[in-house]
JSON list of N, CA and C in Angstrom, two decimals:
[
{"chain": "A", "resi": 1430, "resn": "MET", "atom": "N", "xyz": [83.02, 62.83, 31.08]},
{"chain": "A", "resi": 1430, "resn": "MET", "atom": "CA", "xyz": [83.74, 61.83, 30.31]},
{"chain": "A", "resi": 1430, "resn": "MET", "atom": "C", "xyz": [83.20, 60.45, 30.72]},
{"chain": "A", "resi": 1431, "resn": "ASP", "atom": "N", "xyz": [82.77, 59.67, 29.74]},
{"chain": "A", "resi": 1431, "resn": "ASP", "atom": "CA", "xyz": [82.24, 58.35, 30.07]},
{"chain": "A", "resi": 1431, "resn": "ASP", "atom": "C", "xyz": [83.36, 57.32, 30.18]},
{"chain": "A", "resi": 1432, "resn": "LEU", "atom": "N", "xyz": [83.00, 56.11, 30.55]},
{"chain": "A", "resi": 1432, "resn": "LEU", "atom": "CA", "xyz": [83.98, 55.06, 30.79]},
{"chain": "A", "resi": 1432, "resn": "LEU", "atom": "C", "xyz": [84.83, 54.76, 29.56]},
{"chain": "A", "resi": 1433, "resn": "ALA", "atom": "N", "xyz": [84.21, 54.68, 28.40]},
{"chain": "A", "resi": 1433, "resn": "ALA", "atom": "CA", "xyz": [84.95, 54.37, 27.17]},
{"chain": "A", "resi": 1433, "resn": "ALA", "atom": "C", "xyz": [85.98, 55.46, 26.87]},
{"chain": "A", "resi": 1434, "resn": "GLU", "atom": "N", "xyz": [85.59, 56.72, 27.06]},
{"chain": "A", "resi": 1434, "resn": "GLU", "atom": "CA", "xyz": [86.53, 57.82, 26.81]},
{"chain": "A", "resi": 1434, "resn": "GLU", "atom": "C", "xyz": [87.69, 57.79, 27.79]},
{"chain": "A", "resi": 1435, "resn": "ARG", "atom": "N", "xyz": [87.40, 57.48, 29.04]},
{"chain": "A", "resi": 1435, "resn": "ARG", "atom": "CA", "xyz": [88.46, 57.40, 30.05]},
{"chain": "A", "resi": 1435, "resn": "ARG", "atom": "C", "xyz": [89.44, 56.29, 29.71]},
{"chain": "A", "resi": 1436, "resn": "LYS", "atom": "N", "xyz": [88.92, 55.15, 29.26]},
{"chain": "A", "resi": 1436, "resn": "LYS", "atom": "CA", "xyz": [89.79, 54.03, 28.88]},
{"chain": "A", "resi": 1436, "resn": "LYS", "atom": "C", "xyz": [90.70, 54.42, 27.72]},
{"chain": "A", "resi": 1437, "resn": "LEU", "atom": "N", "xyz": [90.12, 55.07, 26.72]},
{"chain": "A", "resi": 1437, "resn": "LEU", "atom": "CA", "xyz": [90.91, 55.48, 25.56]},
{"chain": "A", "resi": 1437, "resn": "LEU", "atom": "C", "xyz": [91.98, 56.49, 25.94]},
{"chain": "A", "resi": 1438, "resn": "GLU", "atom": "N", "xyz": [91.64, 57.40, 26.84]},
{"chain": "A", "resi": 1438, "resn": "GLU", "atom": "CA", "xyz": [92.62, 58.39, 27.30]},
{"chain": "A", "resi": 1438, "resn": "GLU", "atom": "C", "xyz": [93.78, 57.70, 28.02]},
{"chain": "A", "resi": 1439, "resn": "LEU", "atom": "N", "xyz": [93.47, 56.72, 28.85]},
{"chain": "A", "resi": 1439, "resn": "LEU", "atom": "CA", "xyz": [94.53, 55.98, 29.55]},
{"chain": "A", "resi": 1439, "resn": "LEU", "atom": "C", "xyz": [95.37, 55.16, 28.59]},
{"chain": "A", "resi": 1440, "resn": "ILE", "atom": "N", "xyz": [94.73, 54.52, 27.62]},
{"chain": "A", "resi": 1440, "resn": "ILE", "atom": "CA", "xyz": [95.47, 53.74, 26.63]},
{"chain": "A", "resi": 1440, "resn": "ILE", "atom": "C", "xyz": [96.44, 54.64, 25.87]},
{"chain": "A", "resi": 1441, "resn": "ASP", "atom": "N", "xyz": [95.97, 55.81, 25.48]},
{"chain": "A", "resi": 1441, "resn": "ASP", "atom": "CA", "xyz": [96.83, 56.76, 24.76]},
{"chain": "A", "resi": 1441, "resn": "ASP", "atom": "C", "xyz": [98.00, 57.18, 25.64]},
{"chain": "A", "resi": 1442, "resn": "TRP", "atom": "N", "xyz": [97.73, 57.49, 26.89]},
{"chain": "A", "resi": 1442, "resn": "TRP", "atom": "CA", "xyz": [98.78, 57.92, 27.83]},
{"chain": "A", "resi": 1442, "resn": "TRP", "atom": "C", "xyz": [99.81, 56.83, 28.04]},
{"chain": "A", "resi": 1443, "resn": "VAL", "atom": "N", "xyz": [99.36, 55.59, 28.28]},
{"chain": "A", "resi": 1443, "resn": "VAL", "atom": "CA", "xyz": [100.28, 54.48, 28.52]},
{"chain": "A", "resi": 1443, "resn": "VAL", "atom": "C", "xyz": [101.10, 54.19, 27.27]},
{"chain": "A", "resi": 1444, "resn": "SER", "atom": "N", "xyz": [100.47, 54.26, 26.11]},
{"chain": "A", "resi": 1444, "resn": "SER", "atom": "CA", "xyz": [101.19, 53.94, 24.87]},
{"chain": "A", "resi": 1444, "resn": "SER", "atom": "C", "xyz": [102.32, 54.94, 24.58]},
{"chain": "A", "resi": 1445, "resn": "LYS", "atom": "N", "xyz": [102.23, 56.13, 25.15]},
{"chain": "A", "resi": 1445, "resn": "LYS", "atom": "CA", "xyz": [103.25, 57.15, 24.90]},
{"chain": "A", "resi": 1445, "resn": "LYS", "atom": "C", "xyz": [104.33, 57.21, 25.98]},
{"chain": "A", "resi": 1446, "resn": "THR", "atom": "N", "xyz": [104.15, 56.46, 27.06]},
{"chain": "A", "resi": 1446, "resn": "THR", "atom": "CA", "xyz": [105.11, 56.57, 28.17]},
{"chain": "A", "resi": 1446, "resn": "THR", "atom": "C", "xyz": [106.45, 55.95, 27.81]},
{"chain": "A", "resi": 1447, "resn": "LYS", "atom": "N", "xyz": [107.48, 56.52, 28.37]},
{"chain": "A", "resi": 1447, "resn": "LYS", "atom": "CA", "xyz": [108.82, 55.97, 28.23]},
{"chain": "A", "resi": 1447, "resn": "LYS", "atom": "C", "xyz": [109.31, 55.44, 29.57]},
{"chain": "A", "resi": 1448, "resn": "SER", "atom": "N", "xyz": [108.41, 55.43, 30.56]},
{"chain": "A", "resi": 1448, "resn": "SER", "atom": "CA", "xyz": [108.77, 55.05, 31.92]},
{"chain": "A", "resi": 1448, "resn": "SER", "atom": "C", "xyz": [108.57, 53.55, 32.15]},
{"chain": "A", "resi": 1449, "resn": "ASN", "atom": "N", "xyz": [109.67, 52.84, 32.31]},
{"chain": "A", "resi": 1449, "resn": "ASN", "atom": "CA", "xyz": [109.59, 51.42, 32.62]},
{"chain": "A", "resi": 1449, "resn": "ASN", "atom": "C", "xyz": [108.97, 51.21, 34.00]},
{"chain": "A", "resi": 1450, "resn": "THR", "atom": "N", "xyz": [109.26, 52.12, 34.92]},
{"chain": "A", "resi": 1450, "resn": "THR", "atom": "CA", "xyz": [108.72, 52.02, 36.27]},
{"chain": "A", "resi": 1450, "resn": "THR", "atom": "C", "xyz": [107.20, 52.11, 36.25]},
{"chain": "A", "resi": 1451, "resn": "LEU", "atom": "N", "xyz": [106.67, 53.04, 35.48]},
{"chain": "A", "resi": 1451, "resn": "LEU", "atom": "CA", "xyz": [105.22, 53.17, 35.37]},
{"chain": "A", "resi": 1451, "resn": "LEU", "atom": "C", "xyz": [104.61, 51.89, 34.83]},
{"chain": "A", "resi": 1452, "resn": "LEU", "atom": "N", "xyz": [105.21, 51.33, 33.80]},
{"chain": "A", "resi": 1452, "resn": "LEU", "atom": "CA", "xyz": [104.68, 50.09, 33.22]},
{"chain": "A", "resi": 1452, "resn": "LEU", "atom": "C", "xyz": [104.74, 48.94, 34.22]},
{"chain": "A", "resi": 1453, "resn": "GLU", "atom": "N", "xyz": [105.81, 48.88, 35.00]},
{"chain": "A", "resi": 1453, "resn": "GLU", "atom": "CA", "xyz": [105.91, 47.83, 36.02]},
{"chain": "A", "resi": 1453, "resn": "GLU", "atom": "C", "xyz": [104.82, 48.00, 37.07]},
{"chain": "A", "resi": 1454, "resn": "LEU", "atom": "N", "xyz": [104.56, 49.23, 37.49]},
{"chain": "A", "resi": 1454, "resn": "LEU", "atom": "CA", "xyz": [103.51, 49.49, 38.47]},
{"chain": "A", "resi": 1454, "resn": "LEU", "atom": "C", "xyz": [102.13, 49.12, 37.92]},
{"chain": "A", "resi": 1455, "resn": "LEU", "atom": "N", "xyz": [101.89, 49.45, 36.67]},
{"chain": "A", "resi": 1455, "resn": "LEU", "atom": "CA", "xyz": [100.61, 49.10, 36.05]},
{"chain": "A", "resi": 1455, "resn": "LEU", "atom": "C", "xyz": [100.44, 47.59, 35.94]},
{"chain": "A", "resi": 1456, "resn": "GLU", "atom": "N", "xyz": [101.52, 46.88, 35.66]},
{"chain": "A", "resi": 1456, "resn": "GLU", "atom": "CA", "xyz": [101.46, 45.42, 35.62]},
{"chain": "A", "resi": 1456, "resn": "GLU", "atom": "C", "xyz": [101.14, 44.84, 36.99]},
{"chain": "A", "resi": 1457, "resn": "ILE", "atom": "N", "xyz": [101.70, 45.43, 38.03]},
{"chain": "A", "resi": 1457, "resn": "ILE", "atom": "CA", "xyz": [101.40, 44.96, 39.39]},
{"chain": "A", "resi": 1457, "resn": "ILE", "atom": "C", "xyz": [99.92, 45.17, 39.69]},
{"chain": "A", "resi": 1458, "resn": "ILE", "atom": "N", "xyz": [99.40, 46.33, 39.33]},
{"chain": "A", "resi": 1458, "resn": "ILE", "atom": "CA", "xyz": [97.97, 46.59, 39.55]},
{"chain": "A", "resi": 1458, "resn": "ILE", "atom": "C", "xyz": [97.13, 45.61, 38.76]},
{"chain": "A", "resi": 1459, "resn": "LYS", "atom": "N", "xyz": [97.49, 45.38, 37.52]},
{"chain": "A", "resi": 1459, "resn": "LYS", "atom": "CA", "xyz": [96.73, 44.46, 36.65]},
{"chain": "A", "resi": 1459, "resn": "LYS", "atom": "C", "xyz": [96.70, 43.06, 37.23]},
{"chain": "A", "resi": 1460, "resn": "ASP", "atom": "N", "xyz": [97.82, 42.62, 37.77]},
{"chain": "A", "resi": 1460, "resn": "ASP", "atom": "CA", "xyz": [97.93, 41.25, 38.28]},
{"chain": "A", "resi": 1460, "resn": "ASP", "atom": "C", "xyz": [97.41, 41.09, 39.70]},
{"chain": "A", "resi": 1461, "resn": "SER", "atom": "N", "xyz": [97.11, 42.20, 40.35]},
{"chain": "A", "resi": 1461, "resn": "SER", "atom": "CA", "xyz": [96.69, 42.16, 41.75]},
{"chain": "A", "resi": 1461, "resn": "SER", "atom": "C", "xyz": [95.20, 41.86, 41.86]},
{"chain": "A", "resi": 1462, "resn": "ASN", "atom": "N", "xyz": [94.86, 40.91, 42.70]},
{"chain": "A", "resi": 1462, "resn": "ASN", "atom": "CA", "xyz": [93.45, 40.60, 42.94]},
{"chain": "A", "resi": 1462, "resn": "ASN", "atom": "C", "xyz": [92.77, 41.67, 43.77]},
{"chain": "A", "resi": 1463, "resn": "SER", "atom": "N", "xyz": [93.53, 42.48, 44.47]},
{"chain": "A", "resi": 1463, "resn": "SER", "atom": "CA", "xyz": [92.94, 43.50, 45.34]},
{"chain": "A", "resi": 1463, "resn": "SER", "atom": "C", "xyz": [92.24, 44.60, 44.54]},
{"chain": "A", "resi": 1464, "resn": "PHE", "atom": "N", "xyz": [92.50, 44.69, 43.25]},
{"chain": "A", "resi": 1464, "resn": "PHE", "atom": "CA", "xyz": [91.85, 45.69, 42.44]},
{"chain": "A", "resi": 1464, "resn": "PHE", "atom": "C", "xyz": [90.72, 45.10, 41.61]},
{"chain": "A", "resi": 1465, "resn": "SER", "atom": "N", "xyz": [90.29, 43.93, 41.96]},
{"chain": "A", "resi": 1465, "resn": "SER", "atom": "CA", "xyz": [89.21, 43.25, 41.27]},
{"chain": "A", "resi": 1465, "resn": "SER", "atom": "C", "xyz": [87.87, 43.90, 41.60]},
{"chain": "A", "resi": 1466, "resn": "ASP", "atom": "N", "xyz": [86.93, 43.81, 40.68]},
{"chain": "A", "resi": 1466, "resn": "ASP", "atom": "CA", "xyz": [85.58, 44.32, 40.92]},
{"chain": "A", "resi": 1466, "resn": "ASP", "atom": "C", "xyz": [84.85, 43.49, 41.97]},
{"chain": "A", "resi": 1467, "resn": "GLU", "atom": "N", "xyz": [85.38, 42.35, 42.33]},
{"chain": "A", "resi": 1467, "resn": "GLU", "atom": "CA", "xyz": [84.71, 41.46, 43.27]},
{"chain": "A", "resi": 1467, "resn": "GLU", "atom": "C", "xyz": [84.96, 41.84, 44.72]},
{"chain": "A", "resi": 1468, "resn": "TRP", "atom": "N", "xyz": [85.79, 42.83, 44.99]},
{"chain": "A", "resi": 1468, "resn": "TRP", "atom": "CA", "xyz": [86.15, 43.14, 46.37]},
{"chain": "A", "resi": 1468, "resn": "TRP", "atom": "C", "xyz": [84.92, 43.46, 47.20]},
{"chain": "A", "resi": 1469, "resn": "TRP", "atom": "N", "xyz": [83.94, 44.15, 46.62]},
{"chain": "A", "resi": 1469, "resn": "TRP", "atom": "CA", "xyz": [82.74, 44.51, 47.38]},
{"chain": "A", "resi": 1469, "resn": "TRP", "atom": "C", "xyz": [81.95, 43.26, 47.73]},
{"chain": "A", "resi": 1470, "resn": "ASP", "atom": "N", "xyz": [81.87, 42.33, 46.80]},
{"chain": "A", "resi": 1470, "resn": "ASP", "atom": "CA", "xyz": [81.14, 41.08, 47.05]},
{"chain": "A", "resi": 1470, "resn": "ASP", "atom": "C", "xyz": [81.81, 40.26, 48.14]},
{"chain": "A", "resi": 1471, "resn": "ASN", "atom": "N", "xyz": [83.12, 40.39, 48.28]},
{"chain": "A", "resi": 1471, "resn": "ASN", "atom": "CA", "xyz": [83.86, 39.62, 49.28]},
{"chain": "A", "resi": 1471, "resn": "ASN", "atom": "C", "xyz": [83.94, 40.32, 50.64]},
{"chain": "A", "resi": 1472, "resn": "ALA", "atom": "N", "xyz": [83.49, 41.56, 50.71]},
{"chain": "A", "resi": 1472, "resn": "ALA", "atom": "CA", "xyz": [83.52, 42.30, 51.97]},
{"chain": "A", "resi": 1472, "resn": "ALA", "atom": "C", "xyz": [82.43, 41.78, 52.90]},
{"chain": "A", "resi": 1473, "resn": "THR", "atom": "N", "xyz": [82.73, 41.80, 54.20]},
{"chain": "A", "resi": 1473, "resn": "THR", "atom": "CA", "xyz": [81.73, 41.38, 55.18]},
{"chain": "A", "resi": 1473, "resn": "THR", "atom": "C", "xyz": [80.66, 42.46, 55.31]},
{"chain": "A", "resi": 1474, "resn": "ASP", "atom": "N", "xyz": [79.53, 42.10, 55.91]},
{"chain": "A", "resi": 1474, "resn": "ASP", "atom": "CA", "xyz": [78.47, 43.09, 56.12]},
{"chain": "A", "resi": 1474, "resn": "ASP", "atom": "C", "xyz": [78.96, 44.24, 56.99]},
{"chain": "A", "resi": 1475, "resn": "ALA", "atom": "N", "xyz": [79.78, 43.93, 58.00]},
{"chain": "A", "resi": 1475, "resn": "ALA", "atom": "CA", "xyz": [80.32, 44.98, 58.87]},
{"chain": "A", "resi": 1475, "resn": "ALA", "atom": "C", "xyz": [81.23, 45.92, 58.08]},
{"chain": "A", "resi": 1476, "resn": "GLU", "atom": "N", "xyz": [82.05, 45.38, 57.18]},
{"chain": "A", "resi": 1476, "resn": "GLU", "atom": "CA", "xyz": [82.92, 46.22, 56.35]},
{"chain": "A", "resi": 1476, "resn": "GLU", "atom": "C", "xyz": [82.11, 47.11, 55.42]},
{"chain": "A", "resi": 1477, "resn": "LYS", "atom": "N", "xyz": [81.07, 46.53, 54.81]},
{"chain": "A", "resi": 1477, "resn": "LYS", "atom": "CA", "xyz": [80.21, 47.30, 53.92]},
{"chain": "A", "resi": 1477, "resn": "LYS", "atom": "C", "xyz": [79.52, 48.43, 54.68]},
{"chain": "A", "resi": 1478, "resn": "GLN", "atom": "N", "xyz": [79.02, 48.11, 55.87]},
{"chain": "A", "resi": 1478, "resn": "GLN", "atom": "CA", "xyz": [78.34, 49.11, 56.70]},
{"chain": "A", "resi": 1478, "resn": "GLN", "atom": "C", "xyz": [79.29, 50.24, 57.08]},
{"chain": "A", "resi": 1479, "resn": "SER", "atom": "N", "xyz": [80.52, 49.88, 57.42]},
{"chain": "A", "resi": 1479, "resn": "SER", "atom": "CA", "xyz": [81.52, 50.88, 57.80]},
{"chain": "A", "resi": 1479, "resn": "SER", "atom": "C", "xyz": [81.85, 51.80, 56.62]},
{"chain": "A", "resi": 1480, "resn": "ILE", "atom": "N", "xyz": [81.98, 51.22, 55.44]},
{"chain": "A", "resi": 1480, "resn": "ILE", "atom": "CA", "xyz": [82.27, 52.01, 54.24]},
{"chain": "A", "resi": 1480, "resn": "ILE", "atom": "C", "xyz": [81.10, 52.94, 53.93]},
{"chain": "A", "resi": 1481, "resn": "LYS", "atom": "N", "xyz": [79.87, 52.41, 54.02]},
{"chain": "A", "resi": 1481, "resn": "LYS", "atom": "CA", "xyz": [78.69, 53.24, 53.75]},
{"chain": "A", "resi": 1481, "resn": "LYS", "atom": "C", "xyz": [78.59, 54.39, 54.75]},
{"chain": "A", "resi": 1482, "resn": "LYS", "atom": "N", "xyz": [78.90, 54.11, 56.02]},
{"chain": "A", "resi": 1482, "resn": "LYS", "atom": "CA", "xyz": [78.87, 55.17, 57.04]},
{"chain": "A", "resi": 1482, "resn": "LYS", "atom": "C", "xyz": [79.90, 56.25, 56.71]},
{"chain": "A", "resi": 1483, "resn": "GLY", "atom": "N", "xyz": [81.09, 55.83, 56.30]},
{"chain": "A", "resi": 1483, "resn": "GLY", "atom": "CA", "xyz": [82.11, 56.79, 55.93]},
{"chain": "A", "resi": 1483, "resn": "GLY", "atom": "C", "xyz": [81.70, 57.66, 54.76]},
{"chain": "A", "resi": 1484, "resn": "LEU", "atom": "N", "xyz": [81.06, 57.06, 53.76]},
{"chain": "A", "resi": 1484, "resn": "LEU", "atom": "CA", "xyz": [80.59, 57.82, 52.61]},
{"chain": "A", "resi": 1484, "resn": "LEU", "atom": "C", "xyz": [79.48, 58.78, 53.00]},
{"chain": "A", "resi": 1485, "resn": "ASP", "atom": "N", "xyz": [78.58, 58.33, 53.90]},
{"chain": "A", "resi": 1485, "resn": "ASP", "atom": "CA", "xyz": [77.53, 59.22, 54.40]},
{"chain": "A", "resi": 1485, "resn": "ASP", "atom": "C", "xyz": [78.13, 60.40, 55.16]},
{"chain": "A", "resi": 1486, "resn": "ASP", "atom": "N", "xyz": [79.12, 60.11, 56.01]},
{"chain": "A", "resi": 1486, "resn": "ASP", "atom": "CA", "xyz": [79.80, 61.18, 56.74]},
{"chain": "A", "resi": 1486, "resn": "ASP", "atom": "C", "xyz": [80.42, 62.18, 55.77]},
{"chain": "A", "resi": 1487, "resn": "LEU", "atom": "N", "xyz": [81.05, 61.68, 54.73]},
{"chain": "A", "resi": 1487, "resn": "LEU", "atom": "CA", "xyz": [81.66, 62.54, 53.72]},
{"chain": "A", "resi": 1487, "resn": "LEU", "atom": "C", "xyz": [80.61, 63.43, 53.07]},
{"chain": "A", "resi": 1488, "resn": "ASP", "atom": "N", "xyz": [79.49, 62.81, 52.65]},
{"chain": "A", "resi": 1488, "resn": "ASP", "atom": "CA", "xyz": [78.42, 63.56, 52.00]},
{"chain": "A", "resi": 1488, "resn": "ASP", "atom": "C", "xyz": [77.84, 64.65, 52.90]},
{"chain": "A", "resi": 1489, "resn": "ASN", "atom": "N", "xyz": [77.81, 64.38, 54.21]},
{"chain": "A", "resi": 1489, "resn": "ASN", "atom": "CA", "xyz": [77.22, 65.31, 55.17]},
{"chain": "A", "resi": 1489, "resn": "ASN", "atom": "C", "xyz": [78.24, 66.29, 55.76]},
{"chain": "A", "resi": 1490, "resn": "GLY", "atom": "N", "xyz": [79.48, 66.23, 55.29]},
{"chain": "A", "resi": 1490, "resn": "GLY", "atom": "CA", "xyz": [80.50, 67.14, 55.77]},
{"chain": "A", "resi": 1490, "resn": "GLY", "atom": "C", "xyz": [80.99, 66.84, 57.18]},
{"chain": "A", "resi": 1491, "resn": "ASN", "atom": "N", "xyz": [80.72, 65.64, 57.66]},
{"chain": "A", "resi": 1491, "resn": "ASN", "atom": "CA", "xyz": [81.15, 65.23, 58.99]},
{"chain": "A", "resi": 1491, "resn": "ASN", "atom": "C", "xyz": [82.57, 64.69, 58.91]},
{"chain": "A", "resi": 1492, "resn": "LEU", "atom": "N", "xyz": [83.53, 65.61, 58.84]},
{"chain": "A", "resi": 1492, "resn": "LEU", "atom": "CA", "xyz": [84.92, 65.24, 58.62]},
{"chain": "A", "resi": 1492, "resn": "LEU", "atom": "C", "xyz": [85.81, 65.80, 59.72]},
{"chain": "A", "resi": 1493, "resn": "LYS", "atom": "N", "xyz": [86.95, 65.16, 59.92]},
{"chain": "A", "resi": 1493, "resn": "LYS", "atom": "CA", "xyz": [87.97, 65.63, 60.86]},
{"chain": "A", "resi": 1493, "resn": "LYS", "atom": "C", "xyz": [89.24, 65.88, 60.07]},
{"chain": "A", "resi": 1494, "resn": "PRO", "atom": "N", "xyz": [90.00, 66.90, 60.45]},
{"chain": "A", "resi": 1494, "resn": "PRO", "atom": "CA", "xyz": [91.26, 67.15, 59.74]},
{"chain": "A", "resi": 1494, "resn": "PRO", "atom": "C", "xyz": [92.28, 66.04, 60.00]},
{"chain": "A", "resi": 1495, "resn": "HIS", "atom": "N", "xyz": [93.16, 65.84, 59.05]},
{"chain": "A", "resi": 1495, "resn": "HIS", "atom": "CA", "xyz": [94.19, 64.81, 59.15]},
{"chain": "A", "resi": 1495, "resn": "HIS", "atom": "C", "xyz": [95.02, 64.98, 60.42]},
{"chain": "A", "resi": 1496, "resn": "SER", "atom": "N", "xyz": [95.33, 66.21, 60.78]},
{"chain": "A", "resi": 1496, "resn": "SER", "atom": "CA", "xyz": [96.15, 66.47, 61.97]},
{"chain": "A", "resi": 1496, "resn": "SER", "atom": "C", "xyz": [95.47, 65.94, 63.23]},
{"chain": "A", "resi": 1497, "resn": "GLU", "atom": "N", "xyz": [94.16, 66.06, 63.31]},
{"chain": "A", "resi": 1497, "resn": "GLU", "atom": "CA", "xyz": [93.44, 65.56, 64.48]},
{"chain": "A", "resi": 1497, "resn": "GLU", "atom": "C", "xyz": [93.44, 64.03, 64.50]},
{"chain": "A", "resi": 1498, "resn": "ALA", "atom": "N", "xyz": [93.23, 63.42, 63.35]},
{"chain": "A", "resi": 1498, "resn": "ALA", "atom": "CA", "xyz": [93.25, 61.95, 63.28]},
{"chain": "A", "resi": 1498, "resn": "ALA", "atom": "C", "xyz": [94.62, 61.42, 63.65]},
{"chain": "A", "resi": 1499, "resn": "ARG", "atom": "N", "xyz": [95.67, 62.07, 63.20]},
{"chain": "A", "resi": 1499, "resn": "ARG", "atom": "CA", "xyz": [97.03, 61.65, 63.54]},
{"chain": "A", "resi": 1499, "resn": "ARG", "atom": "C", "xyz": [97.29, 61.74, 65.03]},
{"chain": "A", "resi": 1500, "resn": "ARG", "atom": "N", "xyz": [96.80, 62.81, 65.64]},
{"chain": "A", "resi": 1500, "resn": "ARG", "atom": "CA", "xyz": [96.99, 62.99, 67.07]},
{"chain": "A", "resi": 1500, "resn": "ARG", "atom": "C", "xyz": [96.29, 61.88, 67.85]},
{"chain": "A", "resi": 1501, "resn": "VAL", "atom": "N", "xyz": [95.08, 61.53, 67.44]},
{"chain": "A", "resi": 1501, "resn": "VAL", "atom": "CA", "xyz": [94.30, 60.50, 68.13]},
{"chain": "A", "resi": 1501, "resn": "VAL", "atom": "C", "xyz": [94.95, 59.12, 67.97]},
{"chain": "A", "resi": 1502, "resn": "TYR", "atom": "N", "xyz": [95.43, 58.82, 66.77]},
{"chain": "A", "resi": 1502, "resn": "TYR", "atom": "CA", "xyz": [95.94, 57.47, 66.48]},
{"chain": "A", "resi": 1502, "resn": "TYR", "atom": "C", "xyz": [97.47, 57.38, 66.48]},
{"chain": "A", "resi": 1503, "resn": "GLU", "atom": "N", "xyz": [98.13, 58.44, 66.95]},
{"chain": "A", "resi": 1503, "resn": "GLU", "atom": "CA", "xyz": [99.59, 58.51, 66.90]},
{"chain": "A", "resi": 1503, "resn": "GLU", "atom": "C", "xyz": [100.27, 57.33, 67.58]},
{"chain": "A", "resi": 1504, "resn": "LYS", "atom": "N", "xyz": [99.71, 56.86, 68.68]},
{"chain": "A", "resi": 1504, "resn": "LYS", "atom": "CA", "xyz": [100.36, 55.77, 69.41]},
{"chain": "A", "resi": 1504, "resn": "LYS", "atom": "C", "xyz": [100.38, 54.46, 68.63]},
{"chain": "A", "resi": 1505, "resn": "TRP", "atom": "N", "xyz": [99.53, 54.32, 67.61]},
{"chain": "A", "resi": 1505, "resn": "TRP", "atom": "CA", "xyz": [99.51, 53.10, 66.81]},
{"chain": "A", "resi": 1505, "resn": "TRP", "atom": "C", "xyz": [100.26, 53.25, 65.49]},
{"chain": "A", "resi": 1506, "resn": "LEU", "atom": "N", "xyz": [100.72, 54.45, 65.20]},
{"chain": "A", "resi": 1506, "resn": "LEU", "atom": "CA", "xyz": [101.41, 54.69, 63.92]},
{"chain": "A", "resi": 1506, "resn": "LEU", "atom": "C", "xyz": [102.90, 54.46, 64.03]}
]
């Protein structure tokens, strides 16, 4: 499914909703700068490198289960 088809599918779905809560959430997303396409341009080199490393780890199957991550970082949660 290409971008145009995905947009049309979402437009159709939103136009049929009866959920005021859903519409409010979508408005928050629309108005939020954090969902802007510019976020990558505003990221530091260190942040970009960290994201790229994470994606490489994902591609290579270098993953840890959620339970292990929780155990390691539990004291900060």
